Amino acid sequence: MDENSPVSLLLVDDEQALRQPLAEYLSRQGFAVTQAASAAEARTHLRDSNPDLVLLDIMMPGEDGLSLCRHLSETRSIPTIMLTAKGEAMDRIVGLEIGADDYVVKPFEPRELVARIRSVLRRSAKGGAAPAEDELFEFEGWQLDPLKRRLISPEGALVAISSVEFRLLMAFVEHPRQVLDRDRLLDMVQGREAHLFDRAVDNQVSRLRRKIEVDSRNPTLIQTVWGGGYMLAADVRRVTPQSA
């Protein structure tokens, strides 16, 4: 996204009485909003564009928001905020576990949603300053590009990671060989009330292990420190693309 262009949002909600006024409000706040009334319509938009953030209702006819959130988590690195009904506590937990960055409970105050959007964008580095240098993090043959948000395997293959997985891996490569407990990881990766959902960290670590470990059941890179948390057991170098 060009730094002078507005932040682009994809708002996915089947309830037009909520979606249309919310889109108009967000547009007045300076966002470029695209609307979708279903997950199928959202998938069509996503084939042609790459929004900076997705606002995603859970309860929709046809494919629900959790299914679409899982798809985004597995295939794209786009921050996602779930829009949930008051009684959907389990759905909120599942949403965080499969890769959602935050959630807002309906009915909500639009100003609160804008604050959450900006908070998630800051955490995902889309609403903040870019890294000072065009550099990569390299560990055990893997390369993580913080500018392009790409993970490259030792064989040179591009590995798809979600927005949450990217931030989790960034936390590890910025603090190699340091034990990071769940509270600290949650603050780095999720923020807000996610400390209520410790399972979300374990779930995301498991997902990340399946992508970077030779044997995710016997991990050697991201190690569990019993009673302490997790640690990246590798040396990390900062290299320029030219030297890499």
CSV table of N, CA and C in Angstrom, one decimal, residues 60-215:
chain,number,residue,atom,x,y,z
A,60,MET,N,-23.2,-15.9,9.0
A,60,MET,CA,-23.7,-15.5,7.7
A,60,MET,C,-24.3,-16.8,7.0
A,61,PRO,N,-25.3,-16.6,6.2
A,61,PRO,CA,-25.8,-17.8,5.5
A,61,PRO,C,-24.7,-18.3,4.5
A,62,GLY,N,-24.8,-19.6,4.2
A,62,GLY,CA,-23.8,-20.2,3.4
A,62,GLY,C,-22.5,-20.4,4.2
A,63,GLU,N,-21.3,-20.1,3.5
A,63,GLU,CA,-20.1,-20.2,4.3
A,63,GLU,C,-20.0,-19.1,5.4
A,64,ASP,N,-19.7,-19.5,6.6
A,64,ASP,CA,-19.7,-18.6,7.7
A,64,ASP,C,-18.3,-17.9,7.8
A,65,GLY,N,-18.3,-16.9,8.7
A,65,GLY,CA,-17.1,-16.1,8.9
A,65,GLY,C,-15.9,-16.9,9.4
A,66,LEU,N,-16.1,-17.9,10.2
A,66,LEU,CA,-15.0,-18.7,10.7
A,66,LEU,C,-14.3,-19.4,9.6
A,67,SER,N,-15.1,-20.0,8.7
A,67,SER,CA,-14.5,-20.7,7.5
A,67,SER,C,-13.7,-19.8,6.7
A,68,LEU,N,-14.2,-18.6,6.4
A,68,LEU,CA,-13.5,-17.6,5.6
A,68,LEU,C,-12.2,-17.2,6.3
A,69,CYS,N,-12.3,-17.0,7.6
A,69,CYS,CA,-11.2,-16.6,8.5
A,69,CYS,C,-10.1,-17.6,8.4
A,70,ARG,N,-10.5,-18.9,8.4
A,70,ARG,CA,-9.5,-20.0,8.3
A,70,ARG,C,-8.8,-20.0,7.0
A,71,HIS,N,-9.6,-19.7,5.9
A,71,HIS,CA,-9.0,-19.6,4.6
A,71,HIS,C,-8.0,-18.5,4.5
A,72,LEU,N,-8.3,-17.3,5.0
A,72,LEU,CA,-7.4,-16.2,5.0
A,72,LEU,C,-6.2,-16.5,5.8
A,73,SER,N,-6.3,-17.2,7.0
A,73,SER,CA,-5.2,-17.5,7.8
A,73,SER,C,-4.2,-18.4,7.1
A,74,GLU,N,-4.8,-19.3,6.3
A,74,GLU,CA,-3.9,-20.4,5.7
A,74,GLU,C,-3.3,-19.9,4.4
A,75,THR,N,-3.9,-18.9,3.8
A,75,THR,CA,-3.5,-18.5,2.4
A,75,THR,C,-3.0,-17.1,2.3
A,76,ARG,N,-3.4,-16.2,3.2
A,76,ARG,CA,-3.0,-14.8,3.0
A,76,ARG,C,-2.5,-14.2,4.3
A,77,SER,N,-1.8,-13.1,4.2
A,77,SER,CA,-1.3,-12.4,5.4
A,77,SER,C,-2.1,-11.1,5.5
A,78,ILE,N,-3.4,-11.2,5.8
A,78,ILE,CA,-4.3,-10.0,5.9
A,78,ILE,C,-4.8,-10.0,7.3
A,79,PRO,N,-4.6,-8.9,8.1
A,79,PRO,CA,-5.2,-8.8,9.4
A,79,PRO,C,-6.7,-8.9,9.3
A,80,THR,N,-7.3,-9.6,10.3
A,80,THR,CA,-8.8,-9.8,10.3
A,80,THR,C,-9.4,-9.5,11.7
A,81,ILE,N,-10.5,-8.7,11.7
A,81,ILE,CA,-11.2,-8.5,12.9
A,81,ILE,C,-12.6,-9.1,12.8
A,82,MET,N,-13.0,-10.0,13.7
A,82,MET,CA,-14.2,-10.7,13.7
A,82,MET,C,-15.3,-9.8,14.3
A,83,LEU,N,-16.5,-9.8,13.7
A,83,LEU,CA,-17.7,-9.1,14.2
A,83,LEU,C,-18.6,-10.2,14.8
A,84,THR,N,-18.7,-10.3,16.1
A,84,THR,CA,-19.4,-11.4,16.7
A,84,THR,C,-20.6,-10.9,17.5
A,85,ALA,N,-21.6,-11.8,17.6
A,85,ALA,CA,-22.8,-11.6,18.5
A,85,ALA,C,-22.4,-11.8,20.0
A,86,LYS,N,-23.2,-11.3,20.9
A,86,LYS,CA,-22.9,-11.3,22.3
A,86,LYS,C,-22.7,-12.7,22.8
A,87,GLY,N,-23.5,-13.6,22.4
A,87,GLY,CA,-23.4,-15.0,23.0
A,87,GLY,C,-22.5,-15.9,22.3
A,88,GLU,N,-21.6,-15.4,21.4
A,88,GLU,CA,-20.7,-16.3,20.7
A,88,GLU,C,-19.3,-16.4,21.2
A,89,ALA,N,-19.2,-16.7,22.6
A,89,ALA,CA,-17.9,-16.7,23.2
A,89,ALA,C,-17.0,-17.8,22.6
A,90,MET,N,-17.6,-19.0,22.4
A,90,MET,CA,-16.8,-20.0,21.8
A,90,MET,C,-16.3,-19.7,20.4
A,91,ASP,N,-17.2,-19.0,19.6
A,91,ASP,CA,-16.8,-18.6,18.3
A,91,ASP,C,-15.6,-17.6,18.3
A,92,ARG,N,-15.6,-16.7,19.3
A,92,ARG,CA,-14.5,-15.8,19.5
A,92,ARG,C,-13.2,-16.5,19.8
A,93,ILE,N,-13.3,-17.5,20.7
A,93,ILE,CA,-12.1,-18.2,21.0
A,93,ILE,C,-11.6,-18.9,19.8
A,94,VAL,N,-12.5,-19.6,19.0
A,94,VAL,CA,-12.1,-20.3,17.8
A,94,VAL,C,-11.5,-19.4,16.8
A,95,GLY,N,-12.1,-18.2,16.7
A,95,GLY,CA,-11.6,-17.2,15.7
A,95,GLY,C,-10.2,-16.8,16.0
A,96,LEU,N,-9.9,-16.5,17.3
A,96,LEU,CA,-8.5,-16.2,17.7
A,96,LEU,C,-7.6,-17.3,17.4
A,97,GLU,N,-8.0,-18.5,17.7
A,97,GLU,CA,-7.2,-19.7,17.5
A,97,GLU,C,-6.8,-19.9,16.0
A,98,ILE,N,-7.7,-19.6,15.1
A,98,ILE,CA,-7.5,-19.9,13.7
A,98,ILE,C,-6.8,-18.8,13.0
A,99,GLY,N,-6.6,-17.6,13.7
A,99,GLY,CA,-5.8,-16.6,13.1
A,99,GLY,C,-6.4,-15.2,13.1
A,100,ALA,N,-7.6,-15.0,13.6
A,100,ALA,CA,-8.2,-13.6,13.7
A,100,ALA,C,-7.3,-12.8,14.6
A,101,ASP,N,-7.2,-11.5,14.3
A,101,ASP,CA,-6.3,-10.6,15.1
A,101,ASP,C,-7.1,-10.0,16.2
A,102,ASP,N,-8.4,-9.8,16.1
A,102,ASP,CA,-9.2,-9.2,17.2
A,102,ASP,C,-10.6,-9.5,16.9
A,103,TYR,N,-11.5,-9.1,17.9
A,103,TYR,CA,-12.9,-9.3,17.7
A,103,TYR,C,-13.7,-8.1,18.3
A,104,VAL,N,-14.8,-7.8,17.8
A,104,VAL,CA,-15.7,-6.8,18.4
A,104,VAL,C,-17.1,-7.4,18.5
A,105,VAL,N,-17.7,-7.2,19.7
A,105,VAL,CA,-19.0,-7.8,20.0
A,105,VAL,C,-20.1,-6.8,19.6
A,106,LYS,N,-21.1,-7.3,18.8
A,106,LYS,CA,-22.3,-6.5,18.4
A,106,LYS,C,-23.2,-6.5,19.6
A,107,PRO,N,-23.9,-5.4,19.8
A,107,PRO,CA,-23.8,-4.1,19.0
A,107,PRO,C,-22.5,-3.4,19.6
A,108,PHE,N,-21.9,-2.6,18.7
A,108,PHE,CA,-20.6,-2.0,19.1
A,108,PHE,C,-20.7,-0.5,18.8
A,109,GLU,N,-19.9,0.3,19.4
A,109,GLU,CA,-19.8,1.7,19.1
A,109,GLU,C,-18.8,1.8,18.0
A,110,PRO,N,-19.2,2.5,16.9
A,110,PRO,CA,-18.3,2.6,15.7
A,110,PRO,C,-16.9,3.2,16.0
A,111,ARG,N,-16.9,4.1,17.0
A,111,ARG,CA,-15.6,4.7,17.4
A,111,ARG,C,-14.7,3.6,18.0
A,112,GLU,N,-15.3,2.7,18.7
A,112,GLU,CA,-14.5,1.6,19.3
A,112,GLU,C,-13.9,0.7,18.2
A,113,LEU,N,-14.7,0.4,17.1
A,113,LEU,CA,-14.2,-0.4,16.0
A,113,LEU,C,-13.1,0.3,15.3
A,114,VAL,N,-13.2,1.6,15.1
A,114,VAL,CA,-12.1,2.4,14.4
A,114,VAL,C,-10.8,2.3,15.3
A,115,ALA,N,-10.9,2.4,16.6
A,115,ALA,CA,-9.8,2.2,17.5
A,115,ALA,C,-9.1,0.9,17.4
A,116,ARG,N,-10.0,-0.2,17.3
A,116,ARG,CA,-9.5,-1.5,17.1
A,116,ARG,C,-8.8,-1.7,15.8
A,117,ILE,N,-9.4,-1.2,14.7
A,117,ILE,CA,-8.8,-1.2,13.4
A,117,ILE,C,-7.4,-0.6,13.4
A,118,ARG,N,-7.3,0.5,14.0
A,118,ARG,CA,-6.0,1.2,14.0
A,118,ARG,C,-5.0,0.5,14.9
A,119,SER,N,-5.4,-0.1,16.0
A,119,SER,CA,-4.6,-0.9,16.8
A,119,SER,C,-4.0,-2.1,16.1
A,120,VAL,N,-4.9,-2.9,15.4
A,120,VAL,CA,-4.5,-4.0,14.7
A,120,VAL,C,-3.5,-3.7,13.5
A,121,LEU,N,-3.8,-2.5,12.9
A,121,LEU,CA,-2.9,-2.1,11.8
A,121,LEU,C,-1.5,-1.7,12.3
A,122,ARG,N,-1.5,-1.1,13.5
A,122,ARG,CA,-0.2,-0.8,14.1
A,122,ARG,C,0.6,-2.1,14.4
A,123,ARG,N,-0.2,-3.1,15.0
A,123,ARG,CA,0.5,-4.3,15.4
A,123,ARG,C,1.0,-5.1,14.1
A,124,SER,N,0.2,-5.0,13.1
A,124,SER,CA,0.6,-5.7,11.8
A,124,SER,C,1.6,-4.9,11.0
A,125,ALA,N,2.0,-3.7,11.5
A,125,ALA,CA,3.0,-2.8,10.8
A,125,ALA,C,2.4,-2.2,9.5
A,126,LYS,N,1.1,-2.3,9.3
A,126,LYS,CA,0.6,-1.7,8.1
A,126,LYS,C,0.2,-0.2,8.4
A,127,GLY,N,-0.1,0.0,9.7
A,127,GLY,CA,-0.5,1.4,10.0
A,127,GLY,C,0.6,2.2,10.6
A,128,GLY,N,1.8,1.6,10.7
A,128,GLY,CA,2.9,2.2,11.3
A,128,GLY,C,4.1,2.4,10.3
A,129,ALA,N,5.2,2.8,10.8
A,129,ALA,CA,6.4,3.0,10.0
A,129,ALA,C,6.9,1.7,9.5
A,130,ALA,N,7.5,1.7,8.3
A,130,ALA,CA,8.1,0.6,7.7
A,130,ALA,C,9.5,0.4,8.4
A,131,PRO,N,10.0,-0.8,8.3
A,131,PRO,CA,11.4,-1.0,8.9
A,131,PRO,C,12.4,0.0,8.3
A,132,ALA,N,13.3,0.3,9.1
A,132,ALA,CA,14.3,1.4,8.7
A,132,ALA,C,15.1,0.9,7.5
A,133,GLU,N,15.4,-0.4,7.4
A,133,GLU,CA,16.3,-0.9,6.3
A,133,GLU,C,15.6,-2.0,5.6
A,134,ASP,N,16.0,-2.2,4.4
A,134,ASP,CA,15.4,-3.3,3.6
A,134,ASP,C,16.3,-4.5,3.9
A,135,GLU,N,15.9,-5.2,5.0
A,135,GLU,CA,16.7,-6.3,5.5
A,135,GLU,C,15.9,-7.5,5.7
A,136,LEU,N,16.5,-8.7,5.7
A,136,LEU,CA,15.8,-10.0,6.0
A,136,LEU,C,16.4,-10.5,7.3
A,137,PHE,N,15.5,-11.3,8.0
A,137,PHE,CA,16.0,-12.1,9.1
A,137,PHE,C,16.3,-13.5,8.6
A,138,GLU,N,17.5,-14.0,8.9
A,138,GLU,CA,17.9,-15.4,8.4
A,138,GLU,C,18.2,-16.3,9.5
A,139,PHE,N,17.6,-17.5,9.6
A,139,PHE,CA,17.9,-18.4,10.6
A,139,PHE,C,17.8,-19.9,10.1
A,140,GLU,N,18.8,-20.6,10.3
A,140,GLU,CA,18.8,-22.0,9.8
A,140,GLU,C,18.4,-22.2,8.4
A,141,GLY,N,18.8,-21.3,7.5
A,141,GLY,CA,18.4,-21.3,6.1
A,141,GLY,C,17.1,-20.7,5.7
A,142,TRP,N,16.3,-20.4,6.7
A,142,TRP,CA,15.0,-19.7,6.5
A,142,TRP,C,15.2,-18.2,6.4
A,143,GLN,N,14.4,-17.5,5.6
A,143,GLN,CA,14.5,-16.1,5.5
A,143,GLN,C,13.1,-15.5,5.7
A,144,LEU,N,13.0,-14.5,6.6
A,144,LEU,CA,11.8,-13.7,6.8
A,144,LEU,C,11.9,-12.3,6.4
A,145,ASP,N,11.1,-11.9,5.5
A,145,ASP,CA,11.2,-10.5,4.9
A,145,ASP,C,10.1,-9.7,5.6
A,146,PRO,N,10.5,-8.8,6.5
A,146,PRO,CA,9.5,-8.0,7.2
A,146,PRO,C,8.8,-6.9,6.4
A,147,LEU,N,9.4,-6.5,5.3
A,147,LEU,CA,8.8,-5.5,4.5
A,147,LEU,C,7.7,-6.1,3.6
A,148,LYS,N,8.0,-7.2,3.0
A,148,LYS,CA,7.1,-7.9,2.1
A,148,LYS,C,6.2,-8.9,2.8
A,149,ARG,N,6.6,-9.2,4.1
A,149,ARG,CA,5.8,-10.1,5.0
A,149,ARG,C,5.9,-11.5,4.3
A,150,ARG,N,7.0,-11.9,3.9
A,150,ARG,CA,7.2,-13.2,3.2
A,150,ARG,C,8.1,-14.1,4.0
A,151,LEU,N,7.8,-15.4,4.0
A,151,LEU,CA,8.7,-16.4,4.6
A,151,LEU,C,9.2,-17.3,3.5
A,152,ILE,N,10.5,-17.5,3.4
A,152,ILE,CA,11.2,-18.2,2.3
A,152,ILE,C,11.9,-19.4,2.9
A,153,SER,N,11.7,-20.6,2.4
A,153,SER,CA,12.3,-21.8,3.0
A,153,SER,C,13.7,-21.9,2.6
A,154,PRO,N,14.5,-22.8,3.2
A,154,PRO,CA,15.9,-23.0,2.8
A,154,PRO,C,16.0,-23.4,1.3
A,155,GLU,N,15.0,-24.0,0.8
A,155,GLU,CA,15.0,-24.4,-0.6
A,155,GLU,C,14.6,-23.3,-1.6
A,156,GLY,N,14.3,-22.1,-1.0
A,156,GLY,CA,13.9,-21.0,-1.8
A,156,GLY,C,12.4,-20.9,-2.1
A,157,ALA,N,11.6,-21.7,-1.5
A,157,ALA,CA,10.2,-21.7,-1.8
A,157,ALA,C,9.5,-20.7,-0.9
A,158,LEU,N,8.5,-20.0,-1.4
A,158,LEU,CA,7.7,-19.1,-0.6
A,158,LEU,C,6.6,-19.9,0.2
A,159,VAL,N,6.6,-19.7,1.5
A,159,VAL,CA,5.7,-20.4,2.4
A,159,VAL,C,4.6,-19.4,2.9
A,160,ALA,N,3.4,-19.8,2.6
A,160,ALA,CA,2.3,-18.9,3.0
A,160,ALA,C,2.1,-18.9,4.6
A,161,ILE,N,2.1,-17.7,5.1
A,161,ILE,CA,1.8,-17.6,6.6
A,161,ILE,C,0.8,-16.5,6.8
A,162,SER,N,0.0,-16.7,7.9
A,162,SER,CA,-1.1,-15.8,8.2
A,162,SER,C,-0.5,-14.5,8.9
A,163,SER,N,-1.3,-13.5,9.0
A,163,SER,CA,-0.9,-12.3,9.7
A,163,SER,C,-0.4,-12.6,11.1
A,164,VAL,N,-1.1,-13.4,11.9
A,164,VAL,CA,-0.7,-13.8,13.2
A,164,VAL,C,0.5,-14.6,13.3
A,165,GLU,N,0.7,-15.5,12.3
A,165,GLU,CA,1.9,-16.3,12.3
A,165,GLU,C,3.1,-15.5,11.9
A,166,PHE,N,2.9,-14.5,11.1
A,166,PHE,CA,4.0,-13.6,10.7
A,166,PHE,C,4.4,-12.8,12.0
A,167,ARG,N,3.5,-12.2,12.7
A,167,ARG,CA,3.9,-11.5,13.9
A,167,ARG,C,4.5,-12.4,15.0
A,168,LEU,N,4.0,-13.6,15.1
A,168,LEU,CA,4.6,-14.5,16.0
A,168,LEU,C,6.0,-14.8,15.7
A,169,LEU,N,6.3,-15.1,14.4
A,169,LEU,CA,7.6,-15.4,14.0
A,169,LEU,C,8.5,-14.2,14.1
A,170,MET,N,8.0,-13.0,13.9
A,170,MET,CA,8.8,-11.7,14.1
A,170,MET,C,9.2,-11.6,15.5
A,171,ALA,N,8.3,-12.0,16.4
A,171,ALA,CA,8.6,-11.9,17.9
A,171,ALA,C,9.8,-12.8,18.2
A,172,PHE,N,9.8,-14.0,17.6
A,172,PHE,CA,10.9,-15.0,17.8
A,172,PHE,C,12.2,-14.5,17.2
A,173,VAL,N,12.2,-14.0,15.9
A,173,VAL,CA,13.4,-13.7,15.3
A,173,VAL,C,14.0,-12.4,15.9
A,174,GLU,N,13.2,-11.6,16.5
A,174,GLU,CA,13.7,-10.4,17.1
A,174,GLU,C,14.2,-10.7,18.5
A,175,HIS,N,13.9,-11.8,19.1
A,175,HIS,CA,14.3,-12.2,20.4
A,175,HIS,C,14.8,-13.7,20.4
A,176,PRO,N,15.9,-14.0,19.5
A,176,PRO,CA,16.3,-15.4,19.4
A,176,PRO,C,17.0,-15.8,20.7
A,177,ARG,N,16.8,-17.1,21.0
A,177,ARG,CA,17.4,-17.8,22.2
A,177,ARG,C,16.9,-17.1,23.5
A,178,GLN,N,15.8,-16.4,23.5
A,178,GLN,CA,15.2,-15.9,24.7
A,178,GLN,C,13.8,-16.6,24.9
A,179,VAL,N,13.6,-16.9,26.2
A,179,VAL,CA,12.3,-17.5,26.5
A,179,VAL,C,11.2,-16.5,26.5
A,180,LEU,N,10.2,-16.7,25.7
A,180,LEU,CA,9.1,-15.7,25.7
A,180,LEU,C,7.8,-16.4,26.3
A,181,ASP,N,7.3,-15.9,27.4
A,181,ASP,CA,6.2,-16.6,28.0
A,181,ASP,C,4.9,-16.2,27.2
A,182,ARG,N,3.8,-16.9,27.5
A,182,ARG,CA,2.6,-16.8,26.8
A,182,ARG,C,2.0,-15.3,26.9
A,183,ASP,N,2.1,-14.8,28.1
A,183,ASP,CA,1.6,-13.4,28.3
A,183,ASP,C,2.4,-12.4,27.3
A,184,ARG,N,3.7,-12.6,27.3
A,184,ARG,CA,4.5,-11.7,26.4
A,184,ARG,C,4.2,-11.9,25.0
A,185,LEU,N,4.0,-13.1,24.6
A,185,LEU,CA,3.7,-13.4,23.2
A,185,LEU,C,2.3,-12.9,22.8
A,186,LEU,N,1.4,-13.1,23.7
A,186,LEU,CA,0.0,-12.6,23.4
A,186,LEU,C,0.0,-11.1,23.3
A,187,ASP,N,0.8,-10.4,24.1
A,187,ASP,CA,0.9,-8.9,24.0
A,187,ASP,C,1.5,-8.5,22.7
A,188,MET,N,2.5,-9.3,22.2
A,188,MET,CA,3.2,-8.9,21.0
A,188,MET,C,2.3,-9.2,19.8
A,189,VAL,N,1.6,-10.4,19.9
A,189,VAL,CA,0.9,-10.9,18.7
A,189,VAL,C,-0.6,-10.5,18.6
A,190,GLN,N,-1.3,-10.6,19.8
A,190,GLN,CA,-2.7,-10.4,19.8
A,190,GLN,C,-3.1,-9.1,20.4
A,191,GLY,N,-2.5,-8.8,21.6
A,191,GLY,CA,-2.9,-7.6,22.3
A,191,GLY,C,-4.3,-7.7,23.0
A,192,ARG,N,-4.7,-6.7,23.6
A,192,ARG,CA,-6.1,-6.6,24.2
A,192,ARG,C,-6.4,-7.7,25.1
A,193,GLU,N,-7.6,-8.3,25.0
A,193,GLU,CA,-8.1,-9.3,26.0
A,193,GLU,C,-7.7,-10.7,25.6
A,194,ALA,N,-6.8,-10.9,24.7
A,194,ALA,CA,-6.4,-12.2,24.2
A,194,ALA,C,-5.7,-13.0,25.3
A,195,HIS,N,-5.3,-12.4,26.4
A,195,HIS,CA,-4.7,-13.1,27.5
A,195,HIS,C,-5.7,-14.1,28.1
A,196,LEU,N,-7.0,-13.9,27.8
A,196,LEU,CA,-8.0,-14.8,28.3
A,196,LEU,C,-8.0,-16.1,27.5
A,197,PHE,N,-7.3,-16.1,26.4
A,197,PHE,CA,-7.3,-17.3,25.5
A,197,PHE,C,-5.9,-17.8,25.3
A,198,ASP,N,-5.3,-18.4,26.4
A,198,ASP,CA,-3.9,-18.9,26.3
A,198,ASP,C,-3.8,-20.0,25.2
A,199,ARG,N,-4.9,-20.7,25.0
A,199,ARG,CA,-4.8,-21.8,23.9
A,199,ARG,C,-4.5,-21.2,22.6
A,200,ALA,N,-4.8,-19.9,22.4
A,200,ALA,CA,-4.5,-19.3,21.1
A,200,ALA,C,-3.1,-19.3,20.8
A,201,VAL,N,-2.2,-19.0,21.7
A,201,VAL,CA,-0.8,-19.0,21.5
A,201,VAL,C,-0.3,-20.4,21.2
A,202,ASP,N,-0.7,-21.4,21.9
A,202,ASP,CA,-0.3,-22.8,21.7
A,202,ASP,C,-0.7,-23.2,20.3
A,203,ASN,N,-1.9,-22.9,19.9
A,203,ASN,CA,-2.4,-23.2,18.6
A,203,ASN,C,-1.6,-22.6,17.5
A,204,GLN,N,-1.3,-21.3,17.6
A,204,GLN,CA,-0.5,-20.7,16.6
A,204,GLN,C,0.9,-21.2,16.5
A,205,VAL,N,1.5,-21.5,17.7
A,205,VAL,CA,2.9,-22.0,17.7
A,205,VAL,C,2.9,-23.4,16.9
A,206,SER,N,1.8,-24.2,17.2
A,206,SER,CA,1.7,-25.5,16.5
A,206,SER,C,1.6,-25.3,15.0
A,207,ARG,N,0.8,-24.3,14.6
A,207,ARG,CA,0.7,-24.1,13.1
A,207,ARG,C,2.0,-23.6,12.5
A,208,LEU,N,2.7,-22.8,13.3
A,208,LEU,CA,4.0,-22.3,12.8
A,208,LEU,C,5.0,-23.4,12.7
A,209,ARG,N,5.0,-24.3,13.7
A,209,ARG,CA,5.9,-25.4,13.7
A,209,ARG,C,5.7,-26.3,12.5
A,210,ARG,N,4.4,-26.5,12.1
A,210,ARG,CA,4.1,-27.4,11.0
A,210,ARG,C,4.7,-26.8,9.7
A,211,LYS,N,5.0,-25.5,9.7
A,211,LYS,CA,5.5,-24.9,8.4
A,211,LYS,C,7.0,-24.8,8.4
A,212,ILE,N,7.7,-24.8,9.6
A,212,ILE,CA,9.1,-24.5,9.6
A,212,ILE,C,10.0,-25.7,10.2
A,213,GLU,N,9.3,-26.6,10.9
A,213,GLU,CA,10.1,-27.7,11.5
A,213,GLU,C,10.1,-28.9,10.5
A,214,VAL,N,11.3,-29.6,10.6
A,214,VAL,CA,11.4,-30.9,9.8
A,214,VAL,C,10.3,-31.9,10.4
A,215,ASP,N,10.2,-31.9,11.7
A,215,ASP,CA,9.2,-32.8,12.3
A,215,ASP,C,8.6,-32.0,13.4
